[in-house]
Amino acid sequence: MKQSIRITSRVNKRLYADAIPGHFATNHSHINYYIDMSEIKHSMAMSREAARSIAYQFSSTSIDTLLCMEGTEYIGAYLAGELSSVGMGNVNSGKDIYLVEPDSNVNGQFVFSDNLRHMIEHRNVLVLVNSASTGQTFSQAKECVEYYGGRISGFAALFSNISELSGKKVVSLFSGADFPHYQNFVRGKACPDCAAGTPLDAIVTPRGYNKL
């Protein structure tokens, strides 16, 4: 792993992320940068800024529930507050918005316990994730929400390498274009580091990374 590179968000100049060059594996792909969003997810000030930037993009979208994944619950709480604040043109003004996180079954599918199902069924759901390299997590979340009778209102990510999914724009604070020569290889196929015999530096998890 090499020295990290600090990148400022084009969406909000008060937000930054550190990109660590290397050879990393996620659940769905191999990537040549680990995009560290720790400060945004765990700093009160930056979480608020992130929430404001995301909420602005959804001020005219009806949202009943936030599906917060990959350690974004802290931001989600601020986001719910921003979405429900009283303001001109805010369709969610005064609304009590639910925040939920799914469990996973033995097959890796997202599921909800019975006591949370009413927070999804017949609700407009915004999915919030830390990172969307391939869109696989968004797709799984969409399938889960629809299985429980909910409707997807939109997709939001701190970092996203995709711009839309299922006809809906993916709102993000950072994109692959923000990082020099960012690449991801679905399921590790055609990964040049693997072809060159370069060992993995770390395994990326929803909460961070673990060095090998």
C-alpha atoms as an extended CHARMM CRD file, in Angstrom:
* protein
*
       212  EXT
         1         1  MET       CA              0.0000000000        0.0000000000        0.0000000000  PROA      1               0.0000000000
         2         2  LYS       CA              1.2960000000        3.4190000000       -0.9940000000  PROA      2               0.0000000000
         3         3  GLN       CA              0.9270000000        6.9240000000        0.4390000000  PROA      3               0.0000000000
         4         4  SER       CA             -2.6870000000        8.1040000000        0.4560000000  PROA      4               0.0000000000
         5         5  ILE       CA             -3.9390000000       10.9450000000       -1.7430000000  PROA      5               0.0000000000
         6         6  ARG       CA             -6.3800000000       13.4890000000       -0.2850000000  PROA      6               0.0000000000
         7         7  ILE       CA             -9.2210000000       14.4390000000       -2.6200000000  PROA      7               0.0000000000
         8         8  THR       CA            -11.7420000000       17.2380000000       -2.0840000000  PROA      8               0.0000000000
         9         9  SER       CA            -15.3480000000       16.6660000000       -3.1270000000  PROA      9               0.0000000000
        10        10  ARG       CA            -16.5320000000       18.5600000000       -6.1900000000  PROA      10              0.0000000000
        11        11  VAL       CA            -19.9920000000       18.6430000000       -4.6300000000  PROA      11              0.0000000000
        12        12  ASN       CA            -18.9340000000       20.2250000000       -1.3230000000  PROA      12              0.0000000000
        13        13  LYS       CA            -15.4580000000       21.7010000000       -0.8020000000  PROA      13              0.0000000000
        14        14  ARG       CA            -15.7100000000       21.0740000000        2.9410000000  PROA      14              0.0000000000
        15        15  LEU       CA            -15.6580000000       17.3200000000        2.3520000000  PROA      15              0.0000000000
        16        16  TYR       CA            -12.5770000000       15.2360000000        1.6040000000  PROA      16              0.0000000000
        17        17  ALA       CA            -11.5840000000       11.5890000000        1.3090000000  PROA      17              0.0000000000
        18        18  ASP       CA             -8.2560000000        9.7770000000        1.3050000000  PROA      18              0.0000000000
        19        19  ALA       CA             -7.4990000000        7.4260000000       -1.5820000000  PROA      19              0.0000000000
        20        20  ILE       CA             -4.9370000000        4.7260000000       -0.8130000000  PROA      20              0.0000000000
        21        21  PRO       CA             -3.3510000000        3.1620000000       -3.9470000000  PROA      21              0.0000000000
        22        22  GLY       CA             -2.9060000000       -0.6060000000       -3.8420000000  PROA      22              0.0000000000
        23        23  HSD       CA             -4.4420000000       -3.9610000000       -4.6790000000  PROA      23              0.0000000000
        24        24  PHE       CA             -7.7190000000       -4.4590000000       -2.8210000000  PROA      24              0.0000000000
        25        25  ALA       CA            -10.5640000000       -6.9650000000       -2.9470000000  PROA      25              0.0000000000
        26        26  THR       CA            -14.1980000000       -6.1750000000       -2.1300000000  PROA      26              0.0000000000
        27        27  ASN       CA            -17.1380000000       -8.6090000000       -2.0820000000  PROA      27              0.0000000000
        28        28  HSD       CA            -17.7840000000       -7.8860000000       -5.7470000000  PROA      28              0.0000000000
        29        29  SER       CA            -14.5570000000       -6.6840000000       -7.3710000000  PROA      29              0.0000000000
        30        30  HSD       CA            -10.8660000000       -5.8600000000       -7.2250000000  PROA      30              0.0000000000
        31        31  ILE       CA             -9.9780000000       -2.1690000000       -7.0130000000  PROA      31              0.0000000000
        32        32  ASN       CA             -6.7390000000       -0.2050000000       -7.2910000000  PROA      32              0.0000000000
        33        33  TYR       CA             -7.7070000000        2.3820000000       -4.6560000000  PROA      33              0.0000000000
        34        34  TYR       CA             -9.2640000000        2.0900000000       -1.2370000000  PROA      34              0.0000000000
        35        35  ILE       CA            -11.4430000000        5.1910000000       -0.8400000000  PROA      35              0.0000000000
        36        36  ASP       CA            -11.3820000000        6.0080000000        2.8710000000  PROA      36              0.0000000000
        37        37  MET       CA            -14.5670000000        7.7750000000        3.9870000000  PROA      37              0.0000000000
        38        38  SER       CA            -13.8540000000        7.3800000000        7.7130000000  PROA      38              0.0000000000
        39        39  GLU       CA            -13.7700000000       11.1130000000        8.4640000000  PROA      39              0.0000000000
        40        40  ILE       CA            -17.0500000000       11.7280000000        6.6600000000  PROA      40              0.0000000000
        41        41  LYS       CA            -18.7760000000        8.8220000000        8.3930000000  PROA      41              0.0000000000
        42        42  HSD       CA            -17.4780000000        9.4800000000       11.9120000000  PROA      42              0.0000000000
        43        43  SER       CA            -16.8620000000       13.2230000000       12.2120000000  PROA      43              0.0000000000
        44        44  MET       CA            -19.9650000000       15.1030000000       13.3640000000  PROA      44              0.0000000000
        45        45  ALA       CA            -19.1560000000       18.1870000000       11.2850000000  PROA      45              0.0000000000
        46        46  MET       CA            -18.4000000000       16.2720000000        8.1000000000  PROA      46              0.0000000000
        47        47  SER       CA            -21.3880000000       13.9590000000        8.5240000000  PROA      47              0.0000000000
        48        48  ARG       CA            -23.6420000000       16.9980000000        8.7070000000  PROA      48              0.0000000000
        49        49  GLU       CA            -22.0670000000       18.4980000000        5.5960000000  PROA      49              0.0000000000
        50        50  ALA       CA            -22.4650000000       15.2080000000        3.7320000000  PROA      50              0.0000000000
        51        51  ALA       CA            -26.1130000000       14.9800000000        4.8040000000  PROA      51              0.0000000000
        52        52  ARG       CA            -26.8430000000       18.5170000000        3.6120000000  PROA      52              0.0000000000
        53        53  SER       CA            -25.2770000000       17.8590000000        0.2120000000  PROA      53              0.0000000000
        54        54  ILE       CA            -27.2330000000       14.6410000000       -0.2970000000  PROA      54              0.0000000000
        55        55  ALA       CA            -30.5180000000       16.0670000000        1.0200000000  PROA      55              0.0000000000
        56        56  TYR       CA            -30.3450000000       18.9500000000       -1.4540000000  PROA      56              0.0000000000
        57        57  GLN       CA            -30.5290000000       16.4450000000       -4.3210000000  PROA      57              0.0000000000
        58        58  PHE       CA            -33.6820000000       14.8180000000       -2.9040000000  PROA      58              0.0000000000
        59        59  SER       CA            -35.6740000000       17.8620000000       -1.7520000000  PROA      59              0.0000000000
        60        60  SER       CA            -38.4020000000       17.1330000000       -4.3060000000  PROA      60              0.0000000000
        61        61  THR       CA            -38.4050000000       13.3370000000       -3.8080000000  PROA      61              0.0000000000
        62        62  SER       CA            -40.8480000000       11.7070000000       -1.3990000000  PROA      62              0.0000000000
        63        63  ILE       CA            -38.9180000000        9.6290000000        1.1520000000  PROA      63              0.0000000000
        64        64  ASP       CA            -40.4030000000        7.6920000000        4.0740000000  PROA      64              0.0000000000
        65        65  THR       CA            -37.4670000000        5.4590000000        4.9890000000  PROA      65              0.0000000000
        66        66  LEU       CA            -33.6750000000        5.6150000000        4.7680000000  PROA      66              0.0000000000
        67        67  LEU       CA            -31.9950000000        2.2660000000        4.2070000000  PROA      67              0.0000000000
        68        68  CYS       CA            -28.5460000000        2.9590000000        5.7020000000  PROA      68              0.0000000000
        69        69  MET       CA            -25.7800000000        0.4950000000        4.8750000000  PROA      69              0.0000000000
        70        70  GLU       CA            -22.0050000000        0.0960000000        5.2290000000  PROA      70              0.0000000000
        71        71  GLY       CA            -21.6220000000        2.3170000000        8.2730000000  PROA      71              0.0000000000
        72        72  THR       CA            -23.6820000000        5.2590000000        7.0130000000  PROA      72              0.0000000000
        73        73  GLU       CA            -26.1670000000        5.2740000000        9.9060000000  PROA      73              0.0000000000
        74        74  TYR       CA            -24.5970000000        8.3720000000       11.4830000000  PROA      74              0.0000000000
        75        75  ILE       CA            -24.9400000000       10.3370000000        8.2370000000  PROA      75              0.0000000000
        76        76  GLY       CA            -28.4040000000        8.8630000000        7.7850000000  PROA      76              0.0000000000
        77        77  ALA       CA            -29.6020000000       10.4100000000       11.0330000000  PROA      77              0.0000000000
        78        78  TYR       CA            -28.4930000000       13.8690000000        9.8930000000  PROA      78              0.0000000000
        79        79  LEU       CA            -29.9060000000       13.2010000000        6.4350000000  PROA      79              0.0000000000
        80        80  ALA       CA            -33.3280000000       12.3660000000        7.8870000000  PROA      80              0.0000000000
        81        81  GLY       CA            -33.2280000000       15.6560000000        9.7850000000  PROA      81              0.0000000000
        82        82  GLU       CA            -32.3020000000       17.6240000000        6.6620000000  PROA      82              0.0000000000
        83        83  LEU       CA            -34.9540000000       15.9230000000        4.5480000000  PROA      83              0.0000000000
        84        84  SER       CA            -37.7120000000       16.5750000000        7.0730000000  PROA      84              0.0000000000
        85        85  SER       CA            -36.7370000000       20.1840000000        7.8260000000  PROA      85              0.0000000000
        86        86  VAL       CA            -39.3120000000       22.8450000000        7.0900000000  PROA      86              0.0000000000
        87        87  GLY       CA            -38.5670000000       24.6870000000        3.8690000000  PROA      87              0.0000000000
        88        88  MET       CA            -39.9170000000       25.8720000000        0.5630000000  PROA      88              0.0000000000
        89        89  GLY       CA            -40.2470000000       23.0720000000       -1.9760000000  PROA      89              0.0000000000
        90        90  ASN       CA            -39.3240000000       20.3580000000        0.5150000000  PROA      90              0.0000000000
        91        91  VAL       CA            -41.8610000000       17.5680000000       -0.0170000000  PROA      91              0.0000000000
        92        92  ASN       CA            -40.7090000000       15.7590000000        3.1420000000  PROA      92              0.0000000000
        93        93  SER       CA            -41.1570000000       18.7700000000        5.4290000000  PROA      93              0.0000000000
        94        94  GLY       CA            -42.2290000000       17.7040000000        8.9220000000  PROA      94              0.0000000000
        95        95  LYS       CA            -42.1610000000       14.0070000000        8.0580000000  PROA      95              0.0000000000
        96        96  ASP       CA            -41.0010000000       11.3950000000       10.5850000000  PROA      96              0.0000000000
        97        97  ILE       CA            -38.5160000000        9.3840000000        8.5090000000  PROA      97              0.0000000000
        98        98  TYR       CA            -37.5150000000        5.8470000000        9.4780000000  PROA      98              0.0000000000
        99        99  LEU       CA            -33.8570000000        4.7060000000        9.5060000000  PROA      99              0.0000000000
       100       100  VAL       CA            -33.2580000000        0.9850000000        9.0340000000  PROA      100             0.0000000000
       101       101  GLU       CA            -30.4170000000       -1.4030000000        8.2430000000  PROA      101             0.0000000000
       102       102  PRO       CA            -30.9970000000       -4.8940000000        6.8080000000  PROA      102             0.0000000000
       103       103  ASP       CA            -29.6140000000       -8.1690000000        8.0890000000  PROA      103             0.0000000000
       104       104  SER       CA            -28.1330000000      -10.8410000000        5.8210000000  PROA      104             0.0000000000
       105       105  ASN       CA            -29.1810000000      -14.4810000000        5.5790000000  PROA      105             0.0000000000
       106       106  VAL       CA            -26.8800000000      -17.4720000000        5.0020000000  PROA      106             0.0000000000
       107       107  ASN       CA            -27.0500000000      -16.8590000000        1.2420000000  PROA      107             0.0000000000
       108       108  GLY       CA            -25.8860000000      -13.2580000000        1.5720000000  PROA      108             0.0000000000
       109       109  GLN       CA            -29.3260000000      -11.8560000000        0.7510000000  PROA      109             0.0000000000
       110       110  PHE       CA            -30.6060000000       -8.8120000000        2.6250000000  PROA      110             0.0000000000
       111       111  VAL       CA            -33.5620000000       -9.4670000000        4.9330000000  PROA      111             0.0000000000
       112       112  PHE       CA            -35.6200000000       -7.5510000000        7.5000000000  PROA      112             0.0000000000
       113       113  SER       CA            -36.9020000000       -8.8410000000       10.8180000000  PROA      113             0.0000000000
       114       114  ASP       CA            -40.6580000000       -8.8950000000       11.2320000000  PROA      114             0.0000000000
       115       115  ASN       CA            -40.7300000000       -5.8790000000       13.5610000000  PROA      115             0.0000000000
       116       116  LEU       CA            -39.1240000000       -3.6860000000       10.8760000000  PROA      116             0.0000000000
       117       117  ARG       CA            -41.1780000000       -4.7570000000        7.8900000000  PROA      117             0.0000000000
       118       118  HSD       CA            -43.7980000000       -2.0200000000        8.3270000000  PROA      118             0.0000000000
       119       119  MET       CA            -40.9860000000        0.5210000000        7.8660000000  PROA      119             0.0000000000
       120       120  ILE       CA            -40.4400000000       -0.8150000000        4.3310000000  PROA      120             0.0000000000
       121       121  GLU       CA            -43.8550000000       -2.0320000000        3.1330000000  PROA      121             0.0000000000
       122       122  HSD       CA            -45.6890000000        0.6150000000        1.0660000000  PROA      122             0.0000000000
       123       123  ARG       CA            -42.8810000000        3.0960000000        1.8550000000  PROA      123             0.0000000000
       124       124  ASN       CA            -40.6770000000        5.2130000000       -0.4050000000  PROA      124             0.0000000000
       125       125  VAL       CA            -37.1330000000        4.1100000000        0.3940000000  PROA      125             0.0000000000
       126       126  LEU       CA            -33.8380000000        5.9150000000       -0.2350000000  PROA      126             0.0000000000
       127       127  VAL       CA            -30.8100000000        3.5990000000       -0.2040000000  PROA      127             0.0000000000
       128       128  LEU       CA            -27.6160000000        5.0820000000        1.2640000000  PROA      128             0.0000000000
       129       129  VAL       CA            -24.2780000000        3.2590000000        1.0280000000  PROA      129             0.0000000000
       130       130  ASN       CA            -20.6250000000        4.0510000000        1.6210000000  PROA      130             0.0000000000
       131       131  SER       CA            -19.2970000000        2.8800000000       -1.7350000000  PROA      131             0.0000000000
       132       132  ALA       CA            -20.8500000000        1.7520000000       -5.0100000000  PROA      132             0.0000000000
       133       133  SER       CA            -18.0740000000        0.3500000000       -7.2040000000  PROA      133             0.0000000000
       134       134  THR       CA            -20.2080000000       -1.9250000000       -9.3600000000  PROA      134             0.0000000000
       135       135  GLY       CA            -23.7980000000       -1.2560000000       -8.2410000000  PROA      135             0.0000000000
       136       136  GLN       CA            -24.2040000000       -4.7880000000       -6.8810000000  PROA      136             0.0000000000
       137       137  THR       CA            -25.0970000000       -3.6380000000       -3.3590000000  PROA      137             0.0000000000
       138       138  PHE       CA            -27.6750000000       -1.1930000000       -4.7270000000  PROA      138             0.0000000000
       139       139  SER       CA            -29.1930000000       -3.9530000000       -6.8740000000  PROA      139             0.0000000000
       140       140  GLN       CA            -29.4370000000       -6.3120000000       -3.8980000000  PROA      140             0.0000000000
       141       141  ALA       CA            -30.9750000000       -3.5760000000       -1.7600000000  PROA      141             0.0000000000
       142       142  LYS       CA            -33.5260000000       -2.7780000000       -4.4670000000  PROA      142             0.0000000000
       143       143  GLU       CA            -34.4920000000       -6.4440000000       -4.7320000000  PROA      143             0.0000000000
       144       144  CYS       CA            -34.8900000000       -6.6450000000       -0.9580000000  PROA      144             0.0000000000
       145       145  VAL       CA            -36.9870000000       -3.4700000000       -0.6600000000  PROA      145             0.0000000000
       146       146  GLU       CA            -39.3070000000       -4.5620000000       -3.4470000000  PROA      146             0.0000000000
       147       147  TYR       CA            -39.6350000000       -8.0540000000       -1.9630000000  PROA      147             0.0000000000
       148       148  TYR       CA            -40.9420000000       -6.4720000000        1.2500000000  PROA      148             0.0000000000
       149       149  GLY       CA            -43.3980000000       -4.2930000000       -0.6510000000  PROA      149             0.0000000000
       150       150  GLY       CA            -41.4400000000       -1.0320000000       -0.6600000000  PROA      150             0.0000000000
       151       151  ARG       CA            -40.5880000000        1.3840000000       -3.4690000000  PROA      151             0.0000000000
       152       152  ILE       CA            -37.1380000000        2.7200000000       -4.3100000000  PROA      152             0.0000000000
       153       153  SER       CA            -37.1020000000        6.5380000000       -4.2690000000  PROA      153             0.0000000000
       154       154  GLY       CA            -33.4170000000        6.8630000000       -5.0750000000  PROA      154             0.0000000000
       155       155  PHE       CA            -29.8230000000        5.8110000000       -4.5340000000  PROA      155             0.0000000000
       156       156  ALA       CA            -27.1130000000        7.7590000000       -2.7160000000  PROA      156             0.0000000000
       157       157  ALA       CA            -23.4670000000        6.9220000000       -1.9950000000  PROA      157             0.0000000000
       158       158  LEU       CA            -20.5080000000        8.6860000000       -0.4820000000  PROA      158             0.0000000000
       159       159  PHE       CA            -18.4720000000        7.2880000000       -3.3920000000  PROA      159             0.0000000000
       160       160  SER       CA            -19.9510000000        5.8680000000       -6.5890000000  PROA      160             0.0000000000
       161       161  ASN       CA            -18.3620000000        4.6230000000       -9.7740000000  PROA      161             0.0000000000
       162       162  ILE       CA            -21.7900000000        4.3830000000      -11.4300000000  PROA      162             0.0000000000
       163       163  SER       CA            -24.0460000000        7.3100000000      -12.3260000000  PROA      163             0.0000000000
       164       164  GLU       CA            -27.4270000000        5.5780000000      -12.5860000000  PROA      164             0.0000000000
       165       165  LEU       CA            -29.2080000000        2.3360000000      -11.8180000000  PROA      165             0.0000000000
       166       166  SER       CA            -32.6200000000        1.1200000000      -12.9850000000  PROA      166             0.0000000000
       167       167  GLY       CA            -33.3290000000        4.5010000000      -14.5560000000  PROA      167             0.0000000000
       168       168  LYS       CA            -32.5590000000        6.4330000000      -11.3690000000  PROA      168             0.0000000000
       169       169  LYS       CA            -29.6170000000        8.7760000000      -10.8780000000  PROA      169             0.0000000000
       170       170  VAL       CA            -27.0640000000        7.7410000000       -8.2690000000  PROA      170             0.0000000000
       171       171  VAL       CA            -26.3010000000       10.7850000000       -6.1120000000  PROA      171             0.0000000000
       172       172  SER       CA            -22.7440000000       10.7610000000       -4.7530000000  PROA      172             0.0000000000
       173       173  LEU       CA            -20.2120000000       13.0340000000       -3.0580000000  PROA      173             0.0000000000
       174       174  PHE       CA            -17.2840000000       11.4910000000       -4.9340000000  PROA      174             0.0000000000
       175       175  SER       CA            -17.0000000000        9.5480000000       -8.2010000000  PROA      175             0.0000000000
       176       176  GLY       CA            -14.3580000000        7.4300000000       -9.8800000000  PROA      176             0.0000000000
       177       177  ALA       CA            -13.4340000000       10.4350000000      -12.0190000000  PROA      177             0.0000000000
       178       178  ASP       CA            -12.2370000000       12.2580000000       -8.8760000000  PROA      178             0.0000000000
       179       179  PHE       CA             -9.4180000000        9.7590000000       -8.3360000000  PROA      179             0.0000000000
       180       180  PRO       CA             -6.4990000000        9.4370000000      -10.7940000000  PROA      180             0.0000000000
       181       181  HSD       CA             -6.7030000000        6.2360000000      -12.8400000000  PROA      181             0.0000000000
       182       182  TYR       CA             -9.3360000000        4.6250000000      -10.5930000000  PROA      182             0.0000000000
       183       183  GLN       CA            -10.2530000000        1.1390000000      -11.8240000000  PROA      183             0.0000000000
       184       184  ASN       CA            -12.3900000000       -1.7280000000      -10.6190000000  PROA      184             0.0000000000
       185       185  PHE       CA            -12.5970000000       -5.2350000000      -11.9900000000  PROA      185             0.0000000000
       186       186  VAL       CA            -15.8010000000       -7.1780000000      -11.3550000000  PROA      186             0.0000000000
       187       187  ARG       CA            -15.0180000000      -10.3730000000       -9.4450000000  PROA      187             0.0000000000
       188       188  GLY       CA            -11.3290000000       -9.7480000000      -10.1200000000  PROA      188             0.0000000000
       189       189  LYS       CA            -11.6050000000      -10.5590000000      -13.8220000000  PROA      189             0.0000000000
       190       190  ALA       CA             -8.9020000000       -8.9350000000      -15.9810000000  PROA      190             0.0000000000
       191       191  CYS       CA             -7.2710000000       -7.4370000000      -12.8730000000  PROA      191             0.0000000000
       192       192  PRO       CA             -3.7240000000       -6.4620000000      -13.9770000000  PROA      192             0.0000000000
       193       193  ASP       CA             -2.3280000000       -6.8800000000      -10.4500000000  PROA      193             0.0000000000
       194       194  CYS       CA             -3.6130000000      -10.4470000000      -10.3200000000  PROA      194             0.0000000000
       195       195  ALA       CA             -2.1970000000      -11.1170000000      -13.8070000000  PROA      195             0.0000000000
       196       196  ALA       CA              1.1810000000       -9.7880000000      -12.6470000000  PROA      196             0.0000000000
       197       197  GLY       CA              1.1000000000      -11.9720000000       -9.5460000000  PROA      197             0.0000000000
       198       198  THR       CA              0.8550000000       -8.9910000000       -7.1880000000  PROA      198             0.0000000000
       199       199  PRO       CA             -0.6110000000      -10.1310000000       -3.8580000000  PROA      199             0.0000000000
       200       200  LEU       CA             -3.6030000000       -8.3800000000       -2.3310000000  PROA      200             0.0000000000
       201       201  ASP       CA             -2.8030000000       -5.5820000000        0.1090000000  PROA      201             0.0000000000
       202       202  ALA       CA             -6.0820000000       -5.7740000000        1.9910000000  PROA      202             0.0000000000
       203       203  ILE       CA             -9.6640000000       -7.0280000000        2.0490000000  PROA      203             0.0000000000
       204       204  VAL       CA            -12.2650000000       -4.2590000000        1.9830000000  PROA      204             0.0000000000
       205       205  THR       CA            -15.2410000000       -4.6480000000        4.3170000000  PROA      205             0.0000000000
       206       206  PRO       CA            -18.3280000000       -2.4540000000        4.7810000000  PROA      206             0.0000000000
       207       207  ARG       CA            -16.6170000000       -0.8190000000        7.7810000000  PROA      207             0.0000000000
       208       208  GLY       CA            -13.0870000000       -0.4120000000        6.4190000000  PROA      208             0.0000000000
       209       209  TYR       CA            -10.2260000000       -2.6700000000        5.3430000000  PROA      209             0.0000000000
       210       210  ASN       CA             -8.0940000000       -5.4450000000        6.8270000000  PROA      210             0.0000000000
       211       211  LYS       CA             -4.4710000000       -5.7830000000        5.7460000000  PROA      211             0.0000000000
       212       212  LEU       CA             -3.2160000000       -9.1620000000        4.6180000000  PROA      212             0.0000000000
